[in-house]
Amino acid sequence: MEIKVKEQSKTRVAFEIVGADHTVCNLIKSELNTTKGVTLATYSIEHPLVGIPLFIIETDTTTAPVKALTTAIAAIEARNGQVLEAYAKAF
């Protein structure tokens, strides 16, 4: 995967995630929407077969959008660790 930043300000960031699909984008979007300070987290894929996801994150003035993304990804990593532990115990 590759991330290409298209726009960045104090309260907004727009970037493409080359190589990602709806699975990854929905996971990130869902976590961002529960992250403190995030007012908008969305993405679009222009064409389902060849489109590159364009992600947009907007925040209030208390949180930088890149910081919110970092927080969301850390939460996803922690949850995935819990799933891996449960899987290891079960099998």
Coordinates of C-alpha atoms in Angstrom, one line a residue, residues 1-7 13-20 52-56:
M1 CA 0.0 0.0 0.0
E2 CA 1.0 3.6 -0.6
I3 CA -0.4 6.8 0.8
K4 CA -0.5 9.9 -1.4
V5 CA -1.4 13.1 0.5
K6 CA -3.6 15.4 -1.7
E7 CA -4.4 18.1 0.8
V13 CA -6.5 16.0 5.4
A14 CA -7.2 14.3 2.1
F15 CA -5.2 11.3 0.9
E16 CA -5.3 8.4 -1.5
I17 CA -4.6 4.8 -0.3
V18 CA -3.2 3.0 -3.3
G19 CA -3.8 -0.7 -3.0
A20 CA -6.6 -0.5 -0.5
I52 CA -8.1 4.4 -5.8
P53 CA -9.8 5.3 -2.4
L54 CA -9.7 9.0 -1.6
F55 CA -10.0 9.5 2.2
I56 CA -11.0 12.8 3.8

